[in-house]
XYZ file of C-alpha atoms in Angstrom:
554
model
C 85.109 36.290 107.049
C 86.461 38.644 104.426
C 83.782 40.249 102.229
C 84.928 41.724 98.968
C 83.171 45.013 99.676
C 80.963 44.604 96.597
C 77.539 43.596 97.967
C 76.009 40.764 95.989
C 72.919 42.864 95.274
C 75.103 45.134 93.154
C 75.875 42.365 90.740
C 72.425 42.418 89.153
C 70.997 45.451 87.384
C 67.287 45.890 87.990
C 66.044 48.421 85.486
C 64.646 51.621 86.926
C 61.009 52.447 86.121
C 62.376 55.768 84.897
C 65.128 54.427 82.605
C 63.276 55.482 79.450
C 62.796 59.105 80.457
C 66.354 59.295 81.757
C 67.639 58.032 78.443
C 65.647 60.717 76.654
C 67.006 63.381 78.974
C 70.577 62.191 78.489
C 70.243 62.784 74.757
C 69.648 66.457 75.505
C 72.545 67.044 77.896
C 73.465 70.717 77.985
C 70.166 72.570 78.330
C 70.720 73.430 81.993
C 73.750 73.652 84.259
C 73.056 70.380 86.007
C 72.983 68.617 82.666
C 76.209 70.173 81.397
C 78.347 67.353 82.682
C 80.643 64.891 81.005
C 79.210 61.714 79.513
C 80.856 59.719 82.303
C 79.317 61.849 85.028
C 75.930 61.664 83.341
C 76.203 57.879 83.283
C 77.010 57.885 86.994
C 73.938 59.992 87.625
C 71.384 57.693 86.078
C 72.809 54.170 85.815
C 74.094 51.726 88.360
C 77.569 51.947 86.754
C 79.024 48.921 88.492
C 82.792 48.850 88.937
C 84.387 46.882 86.119
C 85.606 43.358 86.801
C 88.645 41.357 85.788
C 91.207 42.663 83.338
C 89.336 45.927 82.724
C 88.853 46.751 86.405
C 90.324 49.991 87.712
C 93.893 49.416 88.900
C 94.416 48.826 92.611
C 96.179 51.767 94.189
C 99.095 51.151 96.495
C 97.611 52.451 99.739
C 101.086 53.351 100.944
C 100.982 56.186 98.413
C 98.080 57.898 100.219
C 100.023 60.745 101.773
C 97.243 62.398 103.792
C 94.627 61.067 106.202
C 91.851 59.603 104.008
C 89.362 59.249 106.901
C 88.449 62.941 107.114
C 84.709 62.189 106.823
C 84.672 59.841 109.790
C 82.948 56.508 110.263
C 79.356 55.439 110.768
C 77.176 52.398 111.381
C 73.526 51.785 110.688
C 70.406 49.642 110.508
C 71.303 47.230 113.342
C 69.933 43.687 113.090
C 70.299 40.963 115.739
C 73.303 39.439 113.968
C 74.477 42.237 111.678
C 75.251 45.917 111.368
C 76.294 48.035 108.405
C 79.668 49.810 108.730
C 80.543 52.852 106.584
C 83.402 55.132 105.737
C 84.501 57.131 102.696
C 88.068 57.891 101.674
C 88.698 61.587 101.064
C 92.162 62.954 101.898
C 91.128 66.140 100.049
C 87.406 66.263 100.896
C 86.743 69.578 99.130
C 87.976 68.296 95.753
C 85.534 66.599 93.385
C 87.328 63.260 93.586
C 88.158 63.622 97.267
C 91.809 63.507 96.312
C 91.501 59.806 95.450
C 91.529 59.794 91.641
C 90.030 56.862 89.726
C 91.874 53.924 91.250
C 90.264 51.467 93.621
C 91.725 51.097 97.087
C 91.719 48.136 99.478
C 90.382 49.068 102.907
C 90.684 46.767 105.921
C 88.042 46.715 108.654
C 88.056 45.312 112.182
C 85.377 44.633 114.806
C 86.121 44.100 118.506
C 84.388 44.064 121.880
C 86.697 46.746 123.311
C 87.714 50.151 122.042
C 91.413 49.213 122.208
C 90.976 46.252 119.823
C 92.917 43.994 122.180
C 91.087 41.004 120.716
C 89.725 41.526 117.209
C 86.687 39.319 116.626
C 86.180 39.874 112.903
C 88.186 41.477 110.147
C 88.042 41.715 106.408
C 88.910 43.793 103.361
C 86.645 45.848 101.124
C 87.435 47.712 97.920
C 86.681 51.447 97.794
C 85.680 52.245 94.197
C 85.758 55.626 92.474
C 82.323 54.810 91.014
C 80.933 55.065 94.564
C 83.065 58.062 95.599
C 85.449 55.668 97.389
C 82.790 54.891 99.965
C 82.849 51.577 101.816
C 79.724 49.732 102.958
C 80.453 46.552 104.909
C 77.532 44.417 106.090
C 79.191 42.624 108.998
C 77.364 39.402 109.817
C 77.700 36.699 112.457
C 77.484 39.124 115.386
C 75.913 38.418 118.770
C 72.477 40.002 119.408
C 72.152 42.822 121.911
C 75.900 43.516 122.019
C 78.039 46.673 121.857
C 80.915 46.513 119.367
C 83.768 48.778 118.327
C 84.994 49.060 114.761
C 87.595 50.838 112.665
C 89.064 50.924 109.166
C 92.633 51.130 107.903
C 94.367 51.620 104.580
C 98.082 52.014 104.086
C 99.486 53.599 107.228
C 96.227 55.329 108.102
C 93.740 54.184 110.760
C 90.237 55.644 111.002
C 88.613 56.974 114.155
C 87.006 54.256 116.266
C 83.259 53.811 115.997
C 80.909 52.286 118.529
C 77.809 50.384 117.469
C 75.419 47.727 118.713
C 73.264 44.927 117.418
C 69.515 44.623 117.973
C 68.248 42.174 120.610
C 67.441 38.593 119.600
C 64.435 38.286 117.341
C 61.345 37.532 119.383
C 62.975 38.379 122.712
C 60.972 40.223 125.374
C 63.368 43.156 125.526
C 62.515 45.497 128.382
C 63.838 48.859 127.161
C 65.023 50.862 124.176
C 66.495 54.361 124.257
C 66.576 56.376 121.051
C 67.249 59.897 119.824
C 65.305 61.441 116.933
C 66.926 64.250 114.943
C 66.267 66.081 111.675
C 66.977 69.172 109.596
C 70.606 70.227 109.850
C 71.164 73.168 107.507
C 74.916 73.699 107.817
C 74.635 77.382 106.994
C 72.127 78.024 109.800
C 74.431 77.340 112.728
C 76.598 74.902 114.638
C 75.773 71.252 115.302
C 75.791 71.638 119.073
C 72.707 69.432 119.272
C 74.621 66.544 117.684
C 77.439 66.978 120.177
C 74.902 66.282 122.927
C 73.401 63.377 120.988
C 76.900 61.871 120.754
C 77.229 62.095 124.538
C 73.746 60.759 125.310
C 73.200 57.173 126.421
C 70.982 55.975 123.587
C 70.871 52.712 121.657
C 70.169 54.156 118.232
C 69.701 57.513 116.473
C 66.893 58.034 113.958
C 67.613 60.753 111.387
C 64.281 61.796 109.916
C 65.436 63.800 106.925
C 67.031 66.982 105.635
C 70.474 65.637 106.489
C 71.664 67.871 103.666
C 70.442 71.158 102.174
C 70.845 72.023 98.527
C 71.214 75.773 99.114
C 74.463 77.681 98.631
C 76.896 78.027 101.537
C 79.133 81.094 101.407
C 82.776 81.357 102.378
C 81.913 82.242 105.988
C 79.684 79.197 106.446
C 76.532 81.318 106.599
C 75.391 81.888 110.188
C 78.515 80.189 111.497
C 80.405 83.363 110.552
C 83.781 81.706 110.266
C 86.755 83.970 110.881
C 89.476 81.314 110.986
C 88.716 79.626 107.646
C 87.195 80.372 104.265
C 85.114 77.753 102.479
C 85.823 77.293 98.758
C 83.508 78.733 96.127
C 82.413 75.241 95.101
C 79.871 75.357 97.949
C 78.498 78.790 97.089
C 75.928 77.426 94.618
C 72.914 75.164 94.665
C 73.637 71.453 94.357
C 72.686 70.100 90.932
C 75.245 67.540 89.752
C 76.487 64.328 91.308
C 79.770 66.096 92.061
C 77.856 68.919 93.790
C 75.987 66.545 96.081
C 79.122 64.543 96.917
C 80.965 67.721 97.815
C 78.099 68.972 99.964
C 78.147 65.752 101.994
C 81.874 66.265 102.446
C 81.198 69.748 103.807
C 78.565 68.525 106.240
C 80.697 65.618 107.413
C 83.612 67.969 107.988
C 81.699 69.004 111.131
C 83.253 67.315 114.174
C 79.964 67.075 116.082
C 78.230 65.257 113.224
C 81.145 62.842 112.948
C 81.058 62.279 116.719
C 77.351 61.414 116.710
C 77.866 58.890 113.911
C 80.866 57.345 115.673
C 78.995 57.026 118.969
C 75.745 55.366 117.849
C 74.229 53.377 114.984
C 71.986 55.555 112.803
C 68.756 54.700 110.993
C 68.350 57.282 108.236
C 65.622 58.366 105.862
C 65.430 61.377 103.575
C 63.012 64.244 103.136
C 63.142 66.878 100.395
C 66.330 68.905 100.824
C 68.641 65.975 100.183
C 67.433 66.570 96.613
C 65.407 69.789 96.292
C 62.944 71.733 98.430
C 59.387 70.357 98.406
C 59.761 68.089 95.401
C 57.000 65.515 95.013
C 57.791 62.288 93.192
C 59.027 63.249 89.735
C 57.742 66.819 90.132
C 60.314 69.533 90.774
C 59.617 72.625 92.823
C 60.122 74.984 89.880
C 58.170 73.026 87.283
C 61.031 71.811 85.080
C 60.167 68.715 83.001
C 60.238 65.432 84.957
C 62.866 63.915 82.676
C 65.254 66.714 83.633
C 64.414 66.656 87.318
C 64.865 62.877 87.467
C 68.488 63.290 86.411
C 69.003 65.559 89.384
C 67.119 63.147 91.644
C 69.311 60.291 90.432
C 72.430 62.250 91.338
C 71.041 63.185 94.749
C 69.934 59.641 95.579
C 73.268 58.213 94.458
C 75.238 60.625 96.668
C 72.911 59.943 99.603
C 73.619 56.202 99.486
C 77.336 56.791 99.074
C 77.442 58.906 102.224
C 75.129 57.006 104.574
C 75.359 53.686 106.464
C 72.913 51.894 104.179
C 72.893 48.349 102.840
C 73.037 47.287 99.194
C 69.236 46.915 99.187
C 69.019 50.727 99.369
C 71.416 51.368 96.461
C 69.530 53.517 93.915
C 68.772 52.307 90.417
C 68.881 55.625 88.614
C 66.389 57.963 90.322
C 64.664 55.117 92.200
C 65.642 53.709 95.582
C 63.854 51.436 98.048
C 64.450 53.437 101.223
C 61.373 52.343 103.174
C 62.226 49.340 105.299
C 61.438 47.564 108.560
C 63.575 46.925 111.639
C 62.820 45.237 114.977
C 63.998 45.578 118.562
C 62.955 42.203 119.961
C 59.217 42.216 120.622
C 59.447 45.661 122.170
C 59.386 47.721 118.970
C 58.842 47.436 115.247
C 60.174 50.318 113.155
C 58.436 51.041 109.846
C 60.698 53.646 108.263
C 58.809 55.600 105.592
C 59.739 57.545 102.472
C 57.153 60.309 101.985
C 58.888 62.054 99.052
C 59.652 59.604 96.281
C 56.148 58.285 95.602
C 53.813 61.120 96.612
C 51.313 62.912 94.417
C 52.143 66.503 93.565
C 51.093 69.005 96.224
C 47.586 70.389 95.831
C 46.791 74.071 95.266
C 50.301 74.880 93.998
C 51.715 73.920 97.403
C 50.252 77.008 99.082
C 48.599 76.855 102.537
C 44.976 76.124 101.743
C 41.760 74.949 103.376
C 40.779 71.356 102.546
C 39.064 71.154 99.188
C 38.321 68.836 96.273
C 41.875 68.985 94.975
C 43.589 68.076 98.238
C 40.920 65.560 99.283
C 40.911 63.589 96.044
C 40.919 59.915 97.185
C 43.412 59.071 94.440
C 46.064 61.246 96.049
C 48.808 59.455 97.945
C 51.635 60.380 100.278
C 53.370 57.016 100.169
C 52.420 55.405 96.880
C 50.238 52.310 96.770
C 53.029 49.762 97.229
C 54.515 51.411 100.310
C 51.078 51.960 101.826
C 50.210 48.274 101.434
C 53.618 47.287 102.819
C 52.958 49.423 105.892
C 49.473 48.036 106.532
C 50.588 44.450 105.951
C 53.486 44.991 108.331
C 51.129 46.121 111.062
C 48.906 43.106 110.533
C 51.892 40.839 111.079
C 53.434 42.820 113.931
C 54.078 41.133 117.269
C 55.730 44.240 118.748
C 54.414 46.144 121.745
C 55.319 49.509 120.158
C 54.818 50.195 116.465
C 57.120 53.111 115.692
C 56.734 55.001 112.399
C 59.747 57.232 111.657
C 58.819 59.563 108.787
C 59.237 63.086 107.519
C 56.299 65.518 107.481
C 53.658 66.318 110.086
C 51.106 63.507 110.208
C 48.572 65.097 112.569
C 46.231 67.878 111.515
C 47.747 71.328 111.983
C 45.350 74.209 111.436
C 46.950 77.595 110.932
C 43.964 79.481 112.358
C 40.898 78.971 114.562
C 38.426 79.675 111.755
C 36.273 76.941 110.219
C 38.049 77.283 106.862
C 41.564 77.470 108.317
C 44.424 76.784 105.945
C 46.562 73.659 106.250
C 49.970 72.706 104.885
C 49.640 71.118 101.451
C 53.119 69.593 101.803
C 52.268 67.668 105.000
C 49.739 64.852 105.470
C 47.049 67.565 105.750
C 47.369 67.928 101.977
C 46.838 64.161 101.580
C 43.948 63.529 103.950
C 42.551 60.504 102.105
C 46.005 58.910 102.294
C 46.161 59.677 106.027
C 42.664 58.286 106.585
C 43.686 55.000 104.963
C 46.730 54.743 107.231
C 44.706 55.530 110.378
C 42.067 52.988 109.353
C 44.808 50.447 108.679
C 46.328 50.937 112.111
C 42.922 50.513 113.724
C 42.102 47.423 111.644
C 45.448 45.815 112.512
C 44.881 46.405 116.216
C 47.898 48.684 116.617
C 47.450 49.835 120.206
C 50.766 51.614 120.757
C 51.520 53.694 117.692
C 54.362 56.202 117.962
C 55.031 58.512 115.002
C 58.415 60.262 114.870
C 58.511 63.298 112.570
C 61.018 65.881 111.326
C 60.647 68.722 108.778
C 58.949 71.509 110.750
C 61.936 72.911 112.742
C 59.864 72.998 115.938
C 58.971 70.504 118.615
C 55.353 69.320 118.824
C 53.702 66.694 121.002
C 50.413 65.598 119.433
C 47.664 63.108 120.113
C 46.775 61.328 116.870
C 42.979 61.395 116.619
C 40.654 59.102 114.736
C 38.873 62.281 113.603
C 40.948 65.443 114.018
C 37.880 67.639 113.584
C 36.259 66.007 116.626
C 38.392 66.513 119.748
C 36.236 63.926 121.537
C 37.086 61.190 119.023
C 39.359 58.341 119.997
C 43.090 58.915 120.368
C 44.799 56.247 118.275
C 48.444 57.161 118.636
C 51.129 59.678 119.540
C 53.208 61.932 117.303
C 56.302 63.885 118.289
C 58.228 66.216 116.010
C 61.878 66.507 116.949
C 62.497 70.178 115.998
C 65.775 70.705 114.102
C 69.490 70.325 114.647
C 70.243 73.667 112.995
C 67.621 74.673 110.426
C 65.852 77.874 111.411
C 68.873 79.288 113.243
C 68.563 79.763 117.013
C 64.763 79.752 117.087
C 62.601 80.962 119.967
C 60.896 79.082 122.771
C 57.465 80.471 121.916
C 57.062 81.392 118.227
C 54.665 84.213 117.361
C 51.891 81.724 116.492
C 52.290 79.711 119.711
C 48.949 80.643 121.312
C 47.095 80.451 117.990
C 48.327 76.957 117.139
C 47.530 75.544 120.560
C 43.999 76.999 120.391
C 43.402 75.833 116.818
C 44.696 72.310 117.481
C 43.454 70.949 120.818
C 45.289 67.665 120.183
C 48.590 69.625 120.266
C 49.951 69.287 123.806
C 53.323 70.998 123.385
C 54.988 73.471 121.024
C 58.558 74.783 121.241
C 60.671 76.565 118.631
C 64.244 76.024 119.851
C 66.859 73.688 118.328
C 67.230 70.214 119.780
C 66.124 66.592 119.579
C 63.664 64.131 121.075
C 64.876 61.422 123.404
C 62.488 58.486 123.776
C 62.702 55.539 126.144
C 60.332 52.699 125.310
C 59.454 50.236 128.042
C 56.952 47.460 128.533
C 54.519 49.713 130.393
C 55.042 53.156 128.832
C 57.058 55.342 126.499
C 58.837 58.312 128.066
C 59.464 61.271 125.717
C 61.870 64.142 126.454
C 62.153 67.317 124.393
C 65.762 68.495 124.733
C 66.865 71.906 123.452
C 69.825 74.278 123.441
C 69.528 78.059 123.922
C 71.558 78.898 120.786
C 73.471 77.396 117.871
C 74.806 80.694 116.502
C 77.888 80.049 118.619
C 79.165 76.583 119.581
C 79.152 74.978 123.004
C 75.690 75.693 124.442
C 74.402 73.431 127.206
C 71.331 71.281 126.704
C 68.269 70.930 128.906
C 65.038 68.960 128.961
C 62.231 71.494 128.468
C 59.273 69.086 128.580
C 58.615 65.406 129.232
C 55.598 63.249 128.455
C 54.554 59.649 128.854
C 52.193 57.583 126.792
C 51.104 54.389 128.506
C 51.029 51.041 126.741
C 47.436 50.231 125.860
C 46.229 53.765 126.654
C 47.112 56.103 123.756
C 47.467 59.761 124.608
C 50.087 62.093 126.040
C 50.402 62.862 129.733
C 52.947 65.230 131.327
C 55.698 63.214 132.978
């Protein structure tokens, strides 16, 4: 088994729905900094730009001439299936240079999979080409694996061998698996502090990690690394600006992946990733930018951001963007224990109502035509529930699903960026879950930089209405700096939202263990991320019983 490294899905170009507007924008390159790029870079930003074949292909570099370790960004695996897992790495001997120190040549990269970390008996091996067009990233979809099995993997090129990664396959399809342990993380602004939380995730005994968005932030990072206050190194000026171009986004991923704790978490567990806003730009909505620039200009930036995201994550060819469009929503299974419906609540949403200011519900926000997911994704979700045979239907997504009033008054403001600003869309999803007979609905959420435990109500304005599911927000890895255990609005929020059972403002993650009888949920936090090395503790635990929605203290 020796894949070429060029997934077959890359061989066909499916035109992006936005190709026409991107073409128009490309004819006006130069109006803004993110458009002042070379013609080649612009092409990379909004076309598939497949590596050339045959006689015109980029020359193959002699890997023996790579004089520095090219595996500085680590290794990762993702989206485990019963017989397959996606393996990732990216070659970058000079990670803070635009080309990673790799130039324009393609490089052959060998990969190996074994049952032991010493690779005493290699089960599978192959070779993949790392192309400059994809920032010398490697995505290998290793097939023919045994379900429910732990594997070790590594890459090599020339004399260099990557760190060893550990991954696992999902249980056999249709099997009555008894348990699943997962970690949910989100929001890791590099400049806000150290990734101590990810160090603990790397050491935790979980089967899979769900990253719920804001893996990257577009904001400038100064020479001292912001709140990290480096004294032993100085980051280059290339990071001290907002990300706009494809090169900017690639470099920012290199900065984030230079963090040893992030690399350790990826090497220890398979990840299932989805994006929120900051991987592109704060609070964008579909083709609408935060600052109101024309969609045709913003879509160029979105194309660059989406392209860099795929290049730097363990994602299959099916998720490769076509210009500014990418099919990131997808479905995974863990036997009959759990079905995961991973959502994308940014790419297809209607623009935020009321200029994205906190606002009481009104005609603009409650327009039935408004959507959080887009019609196609919404129908995919509801159809998936109708066909589900899983005990637990898990919905990893980005922004707070449950109602969150900011005051106790009748006309209390709500967030127009969360599902509260798209109530008709939320009502359709709740009705769809009820119609499909989804009894054990677990929503995993990022975005808010705090931990919440919430009962999902059939009618949030009636506390006595039926509880139809459970939502937990996983706080943040770093965003929001150290945080506080009880934010200033702690009492107010708990009074205004009786379905909110827990609220904590420290950094951390959620650890969930799904079983046949119940789901056990732990909120784990660290006291500080302003300095590295803090210990972690479980500050609250809840259970939700199978067939009896609602949170109970564990």
